[in-house]
């Protein structure tokens, strides 16, 4: 698996914060944590669902304060990803919570983009940044985020939408996605993780996004599955995340193969690897074992990861020609 070149399309930079680094950043920023050791913190990683997880995830975000923190976080993820055969990483990042803490975009995006450039030099990994708004906030906040990020336009490839899904349908953010599209951003939206298949439809029909993050509940709506296949909409599935957040209780019943067999371009991703017990290769391994995927099926998945990426078409073609 490590040897297979692949792209990762759904990973939150904040979700790559390993407990040891969380403790280190807290120390160097003079902050005290509710968890005295990294071991105790890791032991707290047992979640009843998405919102329960998000509370811990946002608590972790409190330790990220300086440009160096954002740089080191990104550098550590890209190093690990390159070590797992990831050639391209499209990383979601949500500035709103850090702005709330008084941390400016210069520190946030400056640190991240420096690390992306360095990693490209060091390992050749192609990192891209997707700015993500939180759906449990108002749409006006998401629109304001687009304004704030505008000076960074050349460093931001696309925009996404994450956060607490239930009760916050994609249609709440129709204007956000329309504005993002008008500015030339690529678009992706979390939908069908805890929310119904109707949210996936909304993301496509109302928000007109290009890609769906998760899309786990798509199989509840056969007409939607046919449409996803017909329009070749990439789903960024995250098996270990879905297991840890009780979206599914058993990966043996995971809909990945059913979606693949229906012709939907599905991909395998890590979401928040430090919280869910595995980076991208551990996700491939878990789903391969649970579903008994063949080598050919795994090859389809890695190919989908490149074709579903927001890389320029000629780069996608080149990645596929080089064996991916
Ligand atoms: N933000 C980080 N991880 C997330 C997830 N799994 N769903 C929604 N928002 C998120
Ligand atoms: Zn996610």
PDB file of N, CA, C and O in Angstrom, residues 58-103:
ATOM      1  N   UNK A  58     -12.116  20.973  18.544  1.00  0.00           N
ATOM      2  CA  UNK A  58     -11.994  22.430  18.726  1.00  0.00           C
ATOM      3  C   UNK A  58     -11.175  22.761  19.972  1.00  0.00           C
ATOM      4  O   UNK A  58     -10.478  23.783  20.004  1.00  0.00           O
ATOM      5  N   UNK A  59     -11.232  21.915  20.995  1.00  0.00           N
ATOM      6  CA  UNK A  59     -10.370  22.126  22.179  1.00  0.00           C
ATOM      7  C   UNK A  59      -8.907  22.001  21.765  1.00  0.00           C
ATOM      8  O   UNK A  59      -8.057  22.806  22.185  1.00  0.00           O
ATOM      9  N   UNK A  60      -8.615  21.035  20.931  1.00  0.00           N
ATOM     10  CA  UNK A  60      -7.239  20.861  20.423  1.00  0.00           C
ATOM     11  C   UNK A  60      -6.777  22.087  19.641  1.00  0.00           C
ATOM     12  O   UNK A  60      -5.608  22.485  19.721  1.00  0.00           O
ATOM     13  N   UNK A  61      -7.692  22.703  18.900  1.00  0.00           N
ATOM     14  CA  UNK A  61      -7.337  23.881  18.086  1.00  0.00           C
ATOM     15  C   UNK A  61      -6.808  25.037  18.941  1.00  0.00           C
ATOM     16  O   UNK A  61      -6.108  25.922  18.443  1.00  0.00           O
ATOM     17  N   UNK A  62      -7.130  25.026  20.234  1.00  0.00           N
ATOM     18  CA  UNK A  62      -6.723  26.140  21.114  1.00  0.00           C
ATOM     19  C   UNK A  62      -5.214  26.276  21.240  1.00  0.00           C
ATOM     20  O   UNK A  62      -4.713  27.351  21.575  1.00  0.00           O
ATOM     21  N   UNK A  63      -4.481  25.171  21.007  1.00  0.00           N
ATOM     22  CA  UNK A  63      -3.022  25.241  21.214  1.00  0.00           C
ATOM     23  C   UNK A  63      -2.289  25.797  19.998  1.00  0.00           C
ATOM     24  O   UNK A  63      -1.095  26.065  20.079  1.00  0.00           O
ATOM     25  N   UNK A  64      -2.987  25.942  18.886  1.00  0.00           N
ATOM     26  CA  UNK A  64      -2.338  26.442  17.665  1.00  0.00           C
ATOM     27  C   UNK A  64      -2.438  27.964  17.643  1.00  0.00           C
ATOM     28  O   UNK A  64      -3.532  28.516  17.451  1.00  0.00           O
ATOM     29  N   UNK A  65      -1.323  28.618  17.872  1.00  0.00           N
ATOM     30  CA  UNK A  65      -1.330  30.074  18.071  1.00  0.00           C
ATOM     31  C   UNK A  65      -0.438  30.838  17.105  1.00  0.00           C
ATOM     32  O   UNK A  65      -0.747  31.963  16.735  1.00  0.00           O
ATOM     33  N   UNK A  66       0.708  30.261  16.790  1.00  0.00           N
ATOM     34  CA  UNK A  66       1.718  31.034  16.059  1.00  0.00           C
ATOM     35  C   UNK A  66       1.923  30.480  14.650  1.00  0.00           C
ATOM     36  O   UNK A  66       1.552  29.331  14.354  1.00  0.00           O
ATOM     37  N   UNK A  67       2.555  31.311  13.842  1.00  0.00           N
ATOM     38  CA  UNK A  67       2.897  30.877  12.478  1.00  0.00           C
ATOM     39  C   UNK A  67       3.704  29.579  12.514  1.00  0.00           C
ATOM     40  O   UNK A  67       3.502  28.679  11.700  1.00  0.00           O
ATOM     41  N   UNK A  68       4.594  29.488  13.501  1.00  0.00           N
ATOM     42  CA  UNK A  68       5.420  28.282  13.651  1.00  0.00           C
ATOM     43  C   UNK A  68       4.539  27.050  13.935  1.00  0.00           C
ATOM     44  O   UNK A  68       4.791  25.962  13.405  1.00  0.00           O
ATOM     45  N   UNK A  69       3.513  27.223  14.743  1.00  0.00           N
ATOM     46  CA  UNK A  69       2.615  26.099  15.045  1.00  0.00           C
ATOM     47  C   UNK A  69       1.945  25.577  13.767  1.00  0.00           C
ATOM     48  O   UNK A  69       1.893  24.370  13.519  1.00  0.00           O
ATOM     49  N   UNK A  70       1.395  26.507  12.965  1.00  0.00           N
ATOM     50  CA  UNK A  70       0.691  26.091  11.748  1.00  0.00           C
ATOM     51  C   UNK A  70       1.677  25.480  10.751  1.00  0.00           C
ATOM     52  O   UNK A  70       1.358  24.519  10.044  1.00  0.00           O
ATOM     53  N   UNK A  71       2.874  26.052  10.729  1.00  0.00           N
ATOM     54  CA  UNK A  71       3.918  25.496   9.867  1.00  0.00           C
ATOM     55  C   UNK A  71       4.260  24.069  10.295  1.00  0.00           C
ATOM     56  O   UNK A  71       4.273  23.133   9.491  1.00  0.00           O
ATOM     57  N   UNK A  72       4.526  23.885  11.580  1.00  0.00           N
ATOM     58  CA  UNK A  72       4.983  22.579  12.062  1.00  0.00           C
ATOM     59  C   UNK A  72       3.895  21.512  11.905  1.00  0.00           C
ATOM     60  O   UNK A  72       4.183  20.354  11.594  1.00  0.00           O
ATOM     61  N   UNK A  73       2.653  21.910  12.153  1.00  0.00           N
ATOM     62  CA  UNK A  73       1.515  20.990  11.980  1.00  0.00           C
ATOM     63  C   UNK A  73       1.460  20.489  10.537  1.00  0.00           C
ATOM     64  O   UNK A  73       1.362  19.284  10.274  1.00  0.00           O
ATOM     65  N   UNK A  74       1.530  21.425   9.601  1.00  0.00           N
ATOM     66  CA  UNK A  74       1.424  21.086   8.173  1.00  0.00           C
ATOM     67  C   UNK A  74       2.632  20.268   7.729  1.00  0.00           C
ATOM     68  O   UNK A  74       2.488  19.268   7.001  1.00  0.00           O
ATOM     69  N   UNK A  75       3.817  20.676   8.184  1.00  0.00           N
ATOM     70  CA  UNK A  75       5.043  19.964   7.788  1.00  0.00           C
ATOM     71  C   UNK A  75       4.990  18.515   8.273  1.00  0.00           C
ATOM     72  O   UNK A  75       5.351  17.587   7.542  1.00  0.00           O
ATOM     73  N   UNK A  76       4.513  18.314   9.506  1.00  0.00           N
ATOM     74  CA  UNK A  76       4.463  16.949  10.058  1.00  0.00           C
ATOM     75  C   UNK A  76       3.496  16.085   9.257  1.00  0.00           C
ATOM     76  O   UNK A  76       3.792  14.930   8.929  1.00  0.00           O
ATOM     77  N   UNK A  77       2.320  16.641   8.921  1.00  0.00           N
ATOM     78  CA  UNK A  77       1.359  15.853   8.128  1.00  0.00           C
ATOM     79  C   UNK A  77       1.952  15.511   6.762  1.00  0.00           C
ATOM     80  O   UNK A  77       1.892  14.355   6.313  1.00  0.00           O
ATOM     81  N   UNK A  78       2.530  16.499   6.084  1.00  0.00           N
ATOM     82  CA  UNK A  78       3.021  16.260   4.725  1.00  0.00           C
ATOM     83  C   UNK A  78       4.174  15.250   4.718  1.00  0.00           C
ATOM     84  O   UNK A  78       4.302  14.447   3.794  1.00  0.00           O
ATOM     85  N   UNK A  79       4.982  15.283   5.779  1.00  0.00           N
ATOM     86  CA  UNK A  79       6.071  14.300   5.896  1.00  0.00           C
ATOM     87  C   UNK A  79       5.499  12.883   6.012  1.00  0.00           C
ATOM     88  O   UNK A  79       5.921  11.967   5.324  1.00  0.00           O
ATOM     89  N   UNK A  80       4.542  12.737   6.888  1.00  0.00           N
ATOM     90  CA  UNK A  80       3.914  11.417   7.066  1.00  0.00           C
ATOM     91  C   UNK A  80       3.226  10.962   5.799  1.00  0.00           C
ATOM     92  O   UNK A  80       3.309   9.791   5.414  1.00  0.00           O
ATOM     93  N   UNK A  81       2.491  11.878   5.188  1.00  0.00           N
ATOM     94  CA  UNK A  81       1.736  11.529   3.983  1.00  0.00           C
ATOM     95  C   UNK A  81       2.696  11.077   2.884  1.00  0.00           C
ATOM     96  O   UNK A  81       2.469  10.041   2.240  1.00  0.00           O
ATOM     97  N   UNK A  82       3.777  11.824   2.689  1.00  0.00           N
ATOM     98  CA  UNK A  82       4.758  11.444   1.653  1.00  0.00           C
ATOM     99  C   UNK A  82       5.294  10.055   1.956  1.00  0.00           C
ATOM    100  O   UNK A  82       5.481   9.233   1.047  1.00  0.00           O
ATOM    101  N   UNK A  83       5.513   9.750   3.231  1.00  0.00           N
ATOM    102  CA  UNK A  83       6.003   8.431   3.645  1.00  0.00           C
ATOM    103  C   UNK A  83       5.003   7.324   3.378  1.00  0.00           C
ATOM    104  O   UNK A  83       5.349   6.143   3.382  1.00  0.00           O
ATOM    105  N   UNK A  84       3.742   7.691   3.167  1.00  0.00           N
ATOM    106  CA  UNK A  84       2.707   6.686   2.855  1.00  0.00           C
ATOM    107  C   UNK A  84       2.386   6.638   1.353  1.00  0.00           C
ATOM    108  O   UNK A  84       1.375   6.071   0.951  1.00  0.00           O
ATOM    109  N   UNK A  85       3.238   7.261   0.554  1.00  0.00           N
ATOM    110  CA  UNK A  85       3.028   7.215  -0.895  1.00  0.00           C
ATOM    111  C   UNK A  85       2.081   8.271  -1.426  1.00  0.00           C
ATOM    112  O   UNK A  85       1.690   8.242  -2.591  1.00  0.00           O
ATOM    113  N   UNK A  86       1.701   9.229  -0.571  1.00  0.00           N
ATOM    114  CA  UNK A  86       0.800  10.299  -1.036  1.00  0.00           C
ATOM    115  C   UNK A  86       1.610  11.275  -1.895  1.00  0.00           C
ATOM    116  O   UNK A  86       2.608  11.829  -1.443  1.00  0.00           O
ATOM    117  N   UNK A  87       1.162  11.452  -3.146  1.00  0.00           N
ATOM    118  CA  UNK A  87       1.849  12.376  -4.064  1.00  0.00           C
ATOM    119  C   UNK A  87       1.161  13.729  -4.091  1.00  0.00           C
ATOM    120  O   UNK A  87       1.771  14.726  -4.440  1.00  0.00           O
ATOM    121  N   UNK A  88      -0.136  13.697  -3.786  1.00  0.00           N
ATOM    122  CA  UNK A  88      -0.879  14.960  -3.753  1.00  0.00           C
ATOM    123  C   UNK A  88      -1.816  14.932  -2.551  1.00  0.00           C
ATOM    124  O   UNK A  88      -2.526  13.940  -2.326  1.00  0.00           O
ATOM    125  N   UNK A  89      -1.800  16.026  -1.777  1.00  0.00           N
ATOM    126  CA  UNK A  89      -2.652  16.113  -0.590  1.00  0.00           C
ATOM    127  C   UNK A  89      -3.463  17.397  -0.676  1.00  0.00           C
ATOM    128  O   UNK A  89      -2.893  18.495  -0.750  1.00  0.00           O
ATOM    129  N   UNK A  90      -4.795  17.262  -0.692  1.00  0.00           N
ATOM    130  CA  UNK A  90      -5.673  18.436  -0.689  1.00  0.00           C
ATOM    131  C   UNK A  90      -6.203  18.568   0.732  1.00  0.00           C
ATOM    132  O   UNK A  90      -6.993  17.748   1.191  1.00  0.00           O
ATOM    133  N   UNK A  91      -5.723  19.580   1.432  1.00  0.00           N
ATOM    134  CA  UNK A  91      -5.913  19.693   2.882  1.00  0.00           C
ATOM    135  C   UNK A  91      -6.944  20.755   3.222  1.00  0.00           C
ATOM    136  O   UNK A  91      -6.797  21.925   2.869  1.00  0.00           O
ATOM    137  N   UNK A  92      -7.987  20.330   3.937  1.00  0.00           N
ATOM    138  CA  UNK A  92      -8.996  21.273   4.434  1.00  0.00           C
ATOM    139  C   UNK A  92      -8.467  21.961   5.682  1.00  0.00           C
ATOM    140  O   UNK A  92      -7.766  21.347   6.499  1.00  0.00           O
ATOM    141  N   UNK A  93      -8.840  23.223   5.826  1.00  0.00           N
ATOM    142  CA  UNK A  93      -8.423  23.972   7.014  1.00  0.00           C
ATOM    143  C   UNK A  93      -9.486  25.025   7.294  1.00  0.00           C
ATOM    144  O   UNK A  93      -9.922  25.740   6.392  1.00  0.00           O
ATOM    145  N   UNK A  94      -9.894  25.122   8.574  1.00  0.00           N
ATOM    146  CA  UNK A  94     -10.976  26.047   8.952  1.00  0.00           C
ATOM    147  C   UNK A  94     -10.479  27.216   9.781  1.00  0.00           C
ATOM    148  O   UNK A  94     -10.323  27.081  10.998  1.00  0.00           O
ATOM    149  N   UNK A  95     -10.241  28.371   9.168  1.00  0.00           N
ATOM    150  CA  UNK A  95      -9.667  29.514   9.903  1.00  0.00           C
ATOM    151  C   UNK A  95     -10.575  30.126  10.964  1.00  0.00           C
ATOM    152  O   UNK A  95     -10.089  30.825  11.864  1.00  0.00           O
ATOM    153  N   UNK A  96     -11.886  29.898  10.895  1.00  0.00           N
ATOM    154  CA  UNK A  96     -12.795  30.680  11.756  1.00  0.00           C
ATOM    155  C   UNK A  96     -12.500  30.526  13.243  1.00  0.00           C
ATOM    156  O   UNK A  96     -12.504  31.503  13.991  1.00  0.00           O
ATOM    157  N   UNK A  97     -12.217  29.300  13.663  1.00  0.00           N
ATOM    158  CA  UNK A  97     -12.004  29.075  15.098  1.00  0.00           C
ATOM    159  C   UNK A  97     -10.734  29.787  15.589  1.00  0.00           C
ATOM    160  O   UNK A  97     -10.695  30.318  16.701  1.00  0.00           O
ATOM    161  N   UNK A  98      -9.726  29.853  14.729  1.00  0.00           N
ATOM    162  CA  UNK A  98      -8.476  30.504  15.120  1.00  0.00           C
ATOM    163  C   UNK A  98      -8.638  32.027  15.121  1.00  0.00           C
ATOM    164  O   UNK A  98      -8.072  32.718  15.962  1.00  0.00           O
ATOM    165  N   UNK A  99      -9.431  32.527  14.188  1.00  0.00           N
ATOM    166  CA  UNK A  99      -9.738  33.964  14.194  1.00  0.00           C
ATOM    167  C   UNK A  99     -10.451  34.323  15.497  1.00  0.00           C
ATOM    168  O   UNK A  99     -10.159  35.351  16.112  1.00  0.00           O
ATOM    169  N   UNK A 100     -11.336  33.451  15.952  1.00  0.00           N
ATOM    170  CA  UNK A 100     -12.028  33.661  17.241  1.00  0.00           C
ATOM    171  C   UNK A 100     -11.024  33.776  18.387  1.00  0.00           C
ATOM    172  O   UNK A 100     -11.269  34.476  19.364  1.00  0.00           O
ATOM    173  N   UNK A 101      -9.921  33.014  18.273  1.00  0.00           N
ATOM    174  CA  UNK A 101      -8.902  33.021  19.340  1.00  0.00           C
ATOM    175  C   UNK A 101      -7.935  34.203  19.193  1.00  0.00           C
ATOM    176  O   UNK A 101      -6.952  34.276  19.926  1.00  0.00           O
ATOM    177  N   UNK A 102      -8.175  35.048  18.205  1.00  0.00           N
ATOM    178  CA  UNK A 102      -7.301  36.210  18.009  1.00  0.00           C
ATOM    179  C   UNK A 102      -6.047  35.907  17.203  1.00  0.00           C
ATOM    180  O   UNK A 102      -5.101  36.703  17.183  1.00  0.00           O
ATOM    181  N   UNK A 103      -6.035  34.759  16.516  1.00  0.00           N
ATOM    182  CA  UNK A 103      -4.878  34.406  15.677  1.00  0.00           C
ATOM    183  C   UNK A 103      -5.187  34.865  14.244  1.00  0.00           C
ATOM    184  O   UNK A 103      -6.207  34.463  13.666  1.00  0.00           O
TER     185      UNK A 103
END
